[in-house]
PDB file of C-alpha atoms and ligand atoms in Angstrom:
ATOM      1  CA  MET A 462     -46.477 -32.429 -40.814  1.00  0.00           C
ATOM      2  CA  LYS A 463     -49.641 -31.112 -42.487  1.00  0.00           C
ATOM      3  CA  ARG A 464     -49.689 -31.925 -46.232  1.00  0.00           C
ATOM      4  CA  ARG A 465     -52.149 -31.150 -49.284  1.00  0.00           C
ATOM      5  CA  LEU A 466     -55.121 -33.582 -49.600  1.00  0.00           C
ATOM      6  CA  ASP A 467     -54.691 -34.275 -53.281  1.00  0.00           C
ATOM      7  CA  GLN A 468     -50.828 -34.757 -52.996  1.00  0.00           C
ATOM      8  CA  LEU A 469     -51.292 -37.030 -49.818  1.00  0.00           C
ATOM      9  CA  LEU A 470     -53.944 -39.344 -51.338  1.00  0.00           C
ATOM     10  CA  ALA A 471     -51.720 -40.055 -54.308  1.00  0.00           C
ATOM     11  CA  ASN A 472     -48.443 -40.338 -52.620  1.00  0.00           C
ATOM     12  CA  LEU A 473     -50.157 -43.052 -50.490  1.00  0.00           C
ATOM     13  CA  GLY A 474     -51.109 -44.695 -53.604  1.00  0.00           C
ATOM     14  CA  TYR A 475     -55.003 -44.412 -53.257  1.00  0.00           C
ATOM     15  CA  CYS A 476     -55.310 -42.821 -56.598  1.00  0.00           C
ATOM     16  CA  THR A 477     -53.592 -40.198 -59.205  1.00  0.00           C
ATOM     17  CA  ARG A 478     -53.550 -36.624 -58.089  1.00  0.00           C
ATOM     18  CA  SER A 479     -56.356 -35.801 -60.349  1.00  0.00           C
ATOM     19  CA  GLU A 480     -58.488 -38.551 -59.568  1.00  0.00           C
ATOM     20  CA  ALA A 481     -57.853 -37.511 -56.001  1.00  0.00           C
ATOM     21  CA  ARG A 482     -59.495 -33.980 -56.677  1.00  0.00           C
ATOM     22  CA  HIS A 483     -62.297 -35.564 -57.910  1.00  0.00           C
ATOM     23  CA  TRP A 484     -62.858 -37.872 -54.861  1.00  0.00           C
ATOM     24  CA  ILE A 485     -62.493 -34.441 -52.434  1.00  0.00           C
ATOM     25  CA  THR A 486     -64.738 -32.386 -54.477  1.00  0.00           C
ATOM     26  CA  GLY A 487     -67.248 -35.538 -54.593  1.00  0.00           C
ATOM     27  CA  GLY A 488     -67.086 -35.315 -50.801  1.00  0.00           C
ATOM     28  CA  ARG A 489     -65.685 -38.778 -50.075  1.00  0.00           C
ATOM     29  CA  VAL A 490     -62.464 -37.261 -47.921  1.00  0.00           C
ATOM     30  CA  THR A 491     -62.989 -35.680 -44.400  1.00  0.00           C
ATOM     31  CA  VAL A 492     -60.691 -33.980 -42.182  1.00  0.00           C
ATOM     32  CA  ASP A 493     -61.446 -33.770 -38.662  1.00  0.00           C
ATOM     33  CA  ASP A 494     -64.474 -35.838 -39.103  1.00  0.00           C
ATOM     34  CA  GLY A 495     -65.770 -32.915 -41.394  1.00  0.00           C
ATOM     35  CA  VAL A 496     -66.221 -33.072 -45.264  1.00  0.00           C
ATOM     36  CA  ASN A 497     -63.561 -31.219 -47.029  1.00  0.00           C
ATOM     37  CA  LYS A 498     -63.909 -30.402 -50.648  1.00  0.00           C
ATOM     38  CA  ASN A 499     -60.943 -28.174 -51.213  1.00  0.00           C
ATOM     39  CA  HIS A 500     -58.119 -30.528 -52.744  1.00  0.00           C
ATOM     40  CA  GLY A 501     -55.604 -27.735 -51.619  1.00  0.00           C
ATOM     41  CA  THR A 502     -56.128 -27.871 -48.115  1.00  0.00           C
ATOM     42  CA  LYS A 503     -53.165 -28.851 -45.979  1.00  0.00           C
ATOM     43  CA  ALA A 504     -53.959 -31.365 -43.538  1.00  0.00           C
ATOM     44  CA  ASP A 505     -52.189 -33.467 -40.425  1.00  0.00           C
ATOM     45  CA  PRO A 506     -52.742 -37.042 -42.201  1.00  0.00           C
ATOM     46  CA  SER A 507     -53.716 -38.735 -38.909  1.00  0.00           C
ATOM     47  CA  THR A 508     -56.937 -36.836 -39.135  1.00  0.00           C
ATOM     48  CA  VAL A 509     -58.012 -37.410 -42.876  1.00  0.00           C
ATOM     49  CA  CYS A 510     -60.481 -40.342 -43.828  1.00  0.00           C
ATOM     50  CA  VAL A 511     -61.310 -41.689 -47.293  1.00  0.00           C
ATOM     51  CA  ASN A 512     -64.695 -43.266 -47.351  1.00  0.00           C
ATOM     52  CA  GLY A 513     -64.921 -42.930 -43.575  1.00  0.00           C
ATOM     53  CA  LYS A 514     -61.676 -44.852 -43.075  1.00  0.00           C
ATOM     54  CA  PRO A 515     -58.408 -43.675 -41.632  1.00  0.00           C
ATOM     55  CA  LEU A 516     -55.511 -43.401 -44.321  1.00  0.00           C
ATOM     56  CA  ASP A 517     -53.433 -46.410 -44.621  1.00  0.00           C
ATOM     57  CA  HIS A 518     -50.123 -45.623 -42.962  1.00  0.00           C
ATOM     58  CA  PRO A 519     -50.013 -42.186 -43.647  1.00  0.00           C
ATOM     59  CA  GLU A 520     -46.449 -41.778 -41.508  1.00  0.00           C
ATOM     60  CA  GLY A 521     -44.805 -44.887 -43.366  1.00  0.00           C
ATOM     61  CA  ILE A 522     -44.294 -48.474 -43.398  1.00  0.00           C
ATOM     62  CA  LEU A 523     -42.038 -50.772 -41.795  1.00  0.00           C
ATOM     63  CA  VAL A 524     -43.048 -54.453 -41.820  1.00  0.00           C
ATOM     64  CA  LEU A 525     -41.215 -57.783 -40.984  1.00  0.00           C
ATOM     65  CA  LEU A 526     -41.847 -60.365 -43.548  1.00  0.00           C
ATOM     66  CA  HIS A 527     -41.228 -63.968 -43.508  1.00  0.00           C
ATOM     67  CA  LYS A 528     -40.303 -64.658 -47.224  1.00  0.00           C
ATOM     68  CA  PRO A 529     -41.043 -67.806 -48.658  1.00  0.00           C
ATOM     69  CA  THR A 530     -38.844 -69.425 -51.154  1.00  0.00           C
ATOM     70  CA  GLY A 531     -39.810 -68.604 -54.895  1.00  0.00           C
ATOM     71  CA  LEU A 532     -40.361 -65.044 -54.668  1.00  0.00           C
ATOM     72  CA  VAL A 533     -37.923 -62.282 -55.849  1.00  0.00           C
ATOM     73  CA  CYS A 534     -37.057 -59.281 -53.894  1.00  0.00           C
ATOM     74  CA  SER A 535     -37.675 -56.863 -57.277  1.00  0.00           C
ATOM     75  CA  HIS A 536     -40.500 -54.601 -58.620  1.00  0.00           C
ATOM     76  CA  ASP A 537     -39.893 -55.797 -61.953  1.00  0.00           C
ATOM     77  CA  GLU A 538     -42.693 -58.153 -62.871  1.00  0.00           C
ATOM     78  CA  ARG A 539     -40.451 -59.632 -65.673  1.00  0.00           C
ATOM     79  CA  GLU A 540     -38.540 -61.291 -62.916  1.00  0.00           C
ATOM     80  CA  GLY A 541     -41.521 -63.320 -61.832  1.00  0.00           C
ATOM     81  CA  PRO A 542     -43.459 -63.597 -58.489  1.00  0.00           C
ATOM     82  CA  SER A 543     -42.474 -60.942 -56.064  1.00  0.00           C
ATOM     83  CA  ILE A 544     -42.553 -60.552 -52.327  1.00  0.00           C
ATOM     84  CA  TYR A 545     -44.610 -57.066 -53.184  1.00  0.00           C
ATOM     85  CA  ASP A 546     -47.629 -59.408 -54.010  1.00  0.00           C
ATOM     86  CA  LEU A 547     -47.803 -60.181 -50.437  1.00  0.00           C
ATOM     87  CA  PHE A 548     -48.754 -56.739 -49.443  1.00  0.00           C
ATOM     88  CA  PRO A 549     -52.153 -54.591 -50.135  1.00  0.00           C
ATOM     89  CA  GLU A 550     -52.197 -53.761 -53.770  1.00  0.00           C
ATOM     90  CA  ARG A 551     -52.103 -50.064 -52.896  1.00  0.00           C
ATOM     91  CA  TRP A 552     -48.839 -50.079 -51.434  1.00  0.00           C
ATOM     92  CA  ARG A 553     -47.231 -50.803 -54.836  1.00  0.00           C
ATOM     93  CA  ARG A 554     -48.371 -47.249 -55.914  1.00  0.00           C
ATOM     94  CA  ARG A 555     -46.984 -45.450 -52.909  1.00  0.00           C
ATOM     95  CA  ASN A 556     -44.424 -42.598 -53.486  1.00  0.00           C
ATOM     96  CA  PRO A 557     -41.743 -43.246 -51.732  1.00  0.00           C
ATOM     97  CA  VAL A 558     -42.126 -46.883 -52.881  1.00  0.00           C
ATOM     98  CA  ILE A 559     -41.582 -49.492 -50.409  1.00  0.00           C
ATOM     99  CA  THR A 560     -38.302 -51.480 -50.701  1.00  0.00           C
ATOM    100  CA  SER A 561     -36.871 -54.535 -48.900  1.00  0.00           C
ATOM    101  CA  VAL A 562     -33.844 -53.871 -46.611  1.00  0.00           C
ATOM    102  CA  GLY A 563     -31.422 -55.607 -48.613  1.00  0.00           C
ATOM    103  CA  ARG A 564     -32.419 -58.681 -50.695  1.00  0.00           C
ATOM    104  CA  LEU A 565     -32.817 -62.317 -50.336  1.00  0.00           C
ATOM    105  CA  ASP A 566     -32.265 -64.656 -53.443  1.00  0.00           C
ATOM    106  CA  LYS A 567     -35.585 -66.305 -54.827  1.00  0.00           C
ATOM    107  CA  ASP A 568     -34.381 -69.580 -53.341  1.00  0.00           C
ATOM    108  CA  THR A 569     -33.859 -68.249 -49.778  1.00  0.00           C
ATOM    109  CA  SER A 570     -36.176 -67.761 -46.949  1.00  0.00           C
ATOM    110  CA  GLY A 571     -36.507 -66.150 -43.865  1.00  0.00           C
ATOM    111  CA  LEU A 572     -36.629 -62.689 -42.116  1.00  0.00           C
ATOM    112  CA  LEU A 573     -36.907 -59.701 -44.408  1.00  0.00           C
ATOM    113  CA  LEU A 574     -37.800 -56.128 -43.359  1.00  0.00           C
ATOM    114  CA  VAL A 575     -39.783 -53.950 -45.846  1.00  0.00           C
ATOM    115  CA  THR A 576     -40.149 -50.200 -45.510  1.00  0.00           C
ATOM    116  CA  ASP A 577     -40.601 -46.947 -47.426  1.00  0.00           C
ATOM    117  CA  GLN A 578     -38.035 -45.216 -45.434  1.00  0.00           C
ATOM    118  CA  SER A 579     -34.925 -44.942 -47.367  1.00  0.00           C
ATOM    119  CA  GLN A 580     -32.596 -43.742 -44.608  1.00  0.00           C
ATOM    120  CA  LEU A 581     -33.519 -46.979 -42.713  1.00  0.00           C
ATOM    121  CA  VAL A 582     -32.606 -49.068 -45.507  1.00  0.00           C
ATOM    122  CA  HIS A 583     -29.175 -47.176 -46.049  1.00  0.00           C
ATOM    123  CA  ARG A 584     -28.589 -47.255 -42.385  1.00  0.00           C
ATOM    124  CA  LEU A 585     -29.501 -51.023 -41.997  1.00  0.00           C
ATOM    125  CA  THR A 586     -27.639 -52.024 -44.984  1.00  0.00           C
ATOM    126  CA  SER A 587     -24.289 -50.348 -44.604  1.00  0.00           C
ATOM    127  CA  PRO A 588     -21.639 -52.682 -43.195  1.00  0.00           C
ATOM    128  CA  LYS A 589     -20.482 -49.575 -41.218  1.00  0.00           C
ATOM    129  CA  HIS A 590     -23.505 -50.156 -38.640  1.00  0.00           C
ATOM    130  CA  LYS A 591     -22.500 -53.932 -38.534  1.00  0.00           C
ATOM    131  CA  VAL A 592     -26.257 -55.153 -38.072  1.00  0.00           C
ATOM    132  CA  PRO A 593     -25.649 -58.900 -37.744  1.00  0.00           C
ATOM    133  CA  LYS A 594     -27.691 -61.048 -39.661  1.00  0.00           C
ATOM    134  CA  VAL A 595     -28.039 -64.875 -38.863  1.00  0.00           C
ATOM    135  CA  TYR A 596     -28.509 -67.682 -41.588  1.00  0.00           C
ATOM    136  CA  ARG A 597     -29.065 -71.056 -41.337  1.00  0.00           C
ATOM    137  CA  ALA A 598     -27.662 -73.171 -44.140  1.00  0.00           C
ATOM    138  CA  LYS A 599     -28.067 -77.005 -45.308  1.00  0.00           C
ATOM    139  CA  VAL A 600     -25.026 -78.139 -47.096  1.00  0.00           C
ATOM    140  CA  ASP A 601     -24.347 -80.954 -49.428  1.00  0.00           C
ATOM    141  CA  ARG A 602     -21.853 -82.747 -47.153  1.00  0.00           C
ATOM    142  CA  ASP A 603     -20.319 -82.597 -43.671  1.00  0.00           C
ATOM    143  CA  LEU A 604     -19.125 -79.543 -42.530  1.00  0.00           C
ATOM    144  CA  ALA A 605     -15.414 -79.304 -41.671  1.00  0.00           C
ATOM    145  CA  PRO A 606     -14.384 -77.308 -38.434  1.00  0.00           C
ATOM    146  CA  ALA A 607     -11.553 -75.448 -40.598  1.00  0.00           C
ATOM    147  CA  LEU A 608     -14.395 -73.401 -42.197  1.00  0.00           C
ATOM    148  CA  ILE A 609     -14.797 -71.696 -38.896  1.00  0.00           C
ATOM    149  CA  GLU A 610     -11.499 -70.080 -38.664  1.00  0.00           C
ATOM    150  CA  VAL A 611     -11.500 -69.422 -42.710  1.00  0.00           C
ATOM    151  CA  PHE A 612     -14.816 -67.477 -42.203  1.00  0.00           C
ATOM    152  CA  ALA A 613     -13.589 -65.753 -39.116  1.00  0.00           C
ATOM    153  CA  ALA A 614     -10.057 -64.437 -40.304  1.00  0.00           C
ATOM    154  CA  GLY A 615     -11.654 -61.844 -42.381  1.00  0.00           C
ATOM    155  CA  THR A 616      -9.268 -62.581 -45.444  1.00  0.00           C
ATOM    156  CA  LEU A 617     -11.347 -64.379 -47.480  1.00  0.00           C
ATOM    157  CA  GLN A 618     -11.701 -62.746 -50.888  1.00  0.00           C
ATOM    158  CA  LEU A 619     -14.766 -64.001 -53.314  1.00  0.00           C
ATOM    159  CA  GLU A 620     -14.172 -63.949 -56.788  1.00  0.00           C
ATOM    160  CA  GLY A 621     -15.071 -60.515 -58.383  1.00  0.00           C
ATOM    161  CA  GLU A 622     -14.686 -58.636 -55.166  1.00  0.00           C
ATOM    162  CA  LYS A 623     -12.051 -55.846 -54.596  1.00  0.00           C
ATOM    163  CA  SER A 624     -11.911 -56.578 -50.966  1.00  0.00           C
ATOM    164  CA  PRO A 625     -11.965 -58.989 -48.284  1.00  0.00           C
ATOM    165  CA  LEU A 626     -15.100 -60.100 -46.658  1.00  0.00           C
ATOM    166  CA  ALA A 627     -15.552 -58.941 -42.838  1.00  0.00           C
ATOM    167  CA  PRO A 628     -15.168 -61.493 -40.215  1.00  0.00           C
ATOM    168  CA  ALA A 629     -18.250 -63.934 -40.168  1.00  0.00           C
ATOM    169  CA  THR A 630     -19.196 -66.465 -37.008  1.00  0.00           C
ATOM    170  CA  LEU A 631     -19.682 -69.990 -38.136  1.00  0.00           C
ATOM    171  CA  VAL A 632     -21.448 -72.442 -35.718  1.00  0.00           C
ATOM    172  CA  ILE A 633     -21.661 -76.221 -37.006  1.00  0.00           C
ATOM    173  CA  ARG A 634     -25.094 -77.226 -35.697  1.00  0.00           C
ATOM    174  CA  GLU A 635     -25.667 -80.583 -37.211  1.00  0.00           C
ATOM    175  CA  PRO A 636     -22.871 -82.225 -39.559  1.00  0.00           C
ATOM    176  CA  ARG A 637     -24.679 -80.643 -42.586  1.00  0.00           C
ATOM    177  CA  ILE A 638     -26.409 -77.720 -40.941  1.00  0.00           C
ATOM    178  CA  ALA A 639     -24.486 -74.027 -40.343  1.00  0.00           C
ATOM    179  CA  GLU A 640     -25.461 -71.318 -38.506  1.00  0.00           C
ATOM    180  CA  LEU A 641     -23.449 -68.460 -39.985  1.00  0.00           C
ATOM    181  CA  THR A 642     -23.304 -64.670 -38.845  1.00  0.00           C
ATOM    182  CA  LEU A 643     -22.477 -61.740 -41.141  1.00  0.00           C
ATOM    183  CA  ILE A 644     -22.283 -58.184 -40.854  1.00  0.00           C
ATOM    184  CA  GLU A 645     -22.650 -57.187 -44.612  1.00  0.00           C
ATOM    185  CA  GLY A 646     -24.769 -58.435 -47.280  1.00  0.00           C
ATOM    186  CA  LYS A 647     -22.747 -59.015 -50.645  1.00  0.00           C
ATOM    187  CA  TYR A 648     -24.830 -60.754 -53.519  1.00  0.00           C
ATOM    188  CA  HIS A 649     -25.310 -64.318 -52.657  1.00  0.00           C
ATOM    189  CA  GLN A 650     -22.669 -63.937 -50.189  1.00  0.00           C
ATOM    190  CA  VAL A 651     -23.674 -67.196 -48.147  1.00  0.00           C
ATOM    191  CA  ARG A 652     -23.863 -69.529 -51.135  1.00  0.00           C
ATOM    192  CA  ARG A 653     -20.718 -67.976 -52.538  1.00  0.00           C
ATOM    193  CA  MET A 654     -18.739 -68.380 -49.266  1.00  0.00           C
ATOM    194  CA  PHE A 655     -19.420 -71.903 -48.831  1.00  0.00           C
ATOM    195  CA  ALA A 656     -18.888 -72.507 -52.879  1.00  0.00           C
ATOM    196  CA  SER A 657     -15.646 -70.839 -52.267  1.00  0.00           C
ATOM    197  CA  GLN A 658     -14.455 -73.855 -49.859  1.00  0.00           C
ATOM    198  CA  GLY A 659     -16.235 -76.614 -52.209  1.00  0.00           C
ATOM    199  CA  TRP A 660     -19.445 -76.738 -50.350  1.00  0.00           C
ATOM    200  CA  HIS A 661     -22.853 -76.442 -52.083  1.00  0.00           C
ATOM    201  CA  VAL A 662     -25.579 -74.655 -49.900  1.00  0.00           C
ATOM    202  CA  GLU A 663     -28.949 -76.878 -50.786  1.00  0.00           C
ATOM    203  CA  SER A 664     -31.348 -74.373 -48.810  1.00  0.00           C
ATOM    204  CA  LEU A 665     -30.857 -71.126 -46.986  1.00  0.00           C
ATOM    205  CA  HIS A 666     -32.774 -69.375 -44.392  1.00  0.00           C
ATOM    206  CA  ARG A 667     -32.230 -66.130 -42.692  1.00  0.00           C
ATOM    207  CA  GLU A 668     -33.338 -66.502 -38.757  1.00  0.00           C
ATOM    208  CA  ARG A 669     -32.428 -63.219 -37.455  1.00  0.00           C
ATOM    209  CA  PHE A 670     -31.889 -59.571 -38.606  1.00  0.00           C
ATOM    210  CA  GLY A 671     -30.078 -57.551 -35.605  1.00  0.00           C
ATOM    211  CA  ASP A 672     -32.300 -58.129 -32.533  1.00  0.00           C
ATOM    212  CA  LEU A 673     -35.212 -59.259 -34.506  1.00  0.00           C
ATOM    213  CA  SER A 674     -36.461 -62.786 -35.129  1.00  0.00           C
ATOM    214  CA  LEU A 675     -39.495 -64.310 -36.816  1.00  0.00           C
ATOM    215  CA  ASP A 676     -41.181 -65.206 -33.409  1.00  0.00           C
ATOM    216  CA  GLY A 677     -43.689 -67.884 -34.977  1.00  0.00           C
ATOM    217  CA  LEU A 678     -44.277 -65.923 -38.356  1.00  0.00           C
ATOM    218  CA  SER A 679     -45.524 -68.520 -41.063  1.00  0.00           C
ATOM    219  CA  ALA A 680     -43.791 -68.097 -44.405  1.00  0.00           C
ATOM    220  CA  GLY A 681     -45.689 -65.444 -46.411  1.00  0.00           C
ATOM    221  CA  GLU A 682     -47.012 -63.799 -43.367  1.00  0.00           C
ATOM    222  CA  TRP A 683     -45.595 -60.309 -42.111  1.00  0.00           C
ATOM    223  CA  ARG A 684     -46.019 -58.103 -39.018  1.00  0.00           C
ATOM    224  CA  GLU A 685     -45.704 -54.521 -38.480  1.00  0.00           C
ATOM    225  CA  LEU A 686     -42.833 -53.247 -36.669  1.00  0.00           C
ATOM    226  CA  PRO A 687     -42.825 -49.631 -34.747  1.00  0.00           C
ATOM    227  CA  ARG A 688     -40.155 -47.370 -36.504  1.00  0.00           C
ATOM    228  CA  SER A 689     -39.391 -46.293 -32.966  1.00  0.00           C
ATOM    229  CA  ILE A 690     -37.513 -49.536 -32.548  1.00  0.00           C
ATOM    230  CA  PHE A 691     -34.565 -48.306 -34.820  1.00  0.00           C
ATOM    231  CA  ASP A 692     -34.339 -44.763 -33.385  1.00  0.00           C
ATOM    232  CA  HIS A 693     -31.816 -45.558 -30.805  1.00  0.00           C
ATOM    233  CA  LYS A 694     -29.488 -46.873 -33.520  1.00  0.00           C
ATOM    234  CA  GLN A 695     -29.343 -43.968 -35.608  1.00  0.00           C
ATOM    235  CA  ASP A 696     -26.108 -41.920 -36.352  1.00  0.00           C
TER     236      ASP A 696
HETATM  237  N1  URA B1534     -26.614 -64.919 -49.038  1.00  0.00           N
HETATM  238  C1  URA B1534     -27.198 -65.826 -49.873  1.00  0.00           C
HETATM  239  O1  URA B1534     -26.255 -66.417 -50.572  1.00  0.00           O
HETATM  240  N2  URA B1534     -28.259 -65.612 -50.489  1.00  0.00           N
HETATM  241  C2  URA B1534     -29.271 -64.829 -49.526  1.00  0.00           C
HETATM  242  O2  URA B1534     -30.417 -64.464 -50.000  1.00  0.00           O
HETATM  243  C3  URA B1534     -28.615 -64.267 -48.633  1.00  0.00           C
HETATM  244  C4  URA B1534     -27.500 -64.217 -48.241  1.00  0.00           C
END
């Protein structure tokens, strides 16, 4: 879709709209390899360059991040170091903003999707779509096999919640290592599920989100995903 040059640059976080007009009249912006000094020109974003470089993700962002512990999933700087510090600084100024698909706690590591596509966020976080999320939790004492049935029953209701949790699948991998698959994402859900049964989660890591896994990404690294990978799951 064609878009006005000044609006395009501002929305992609390059500068303000008035700065964009200066950039354009100053000849820093080309369309189809030719300098275009009219900021009202509408152009296909894929044909626009700034200072000779193609635009940064003009059609939107979808990345898979290996979230390290110690970072919050928030844009509010008062909450401390954030996952958004890991991305190019310009991404913070984009409109629409980039946001994580659901959140992981500060102390949780693992797979997190980040995008500027709000419809995708809605689709992937809605329990209706039953996207399985797989967590690996280390707990403070040996796991009891009885937990498997408790979590699978679909009757466990956490304090402060109005309805029971959806059935979840627990696999005991080692005496104190659990693999838990959820199709919803309530606040601190894994930690609260174990706490409700008397176990404390010492560390938590998300290994999978739907069909996606970290595939060798180290903590703090991210890779791009083609948005098309989710197209077939659309309503
Ligand atoms: N459950 C939690 O308790 N924390 C997370 O970060 C994710 C799921």
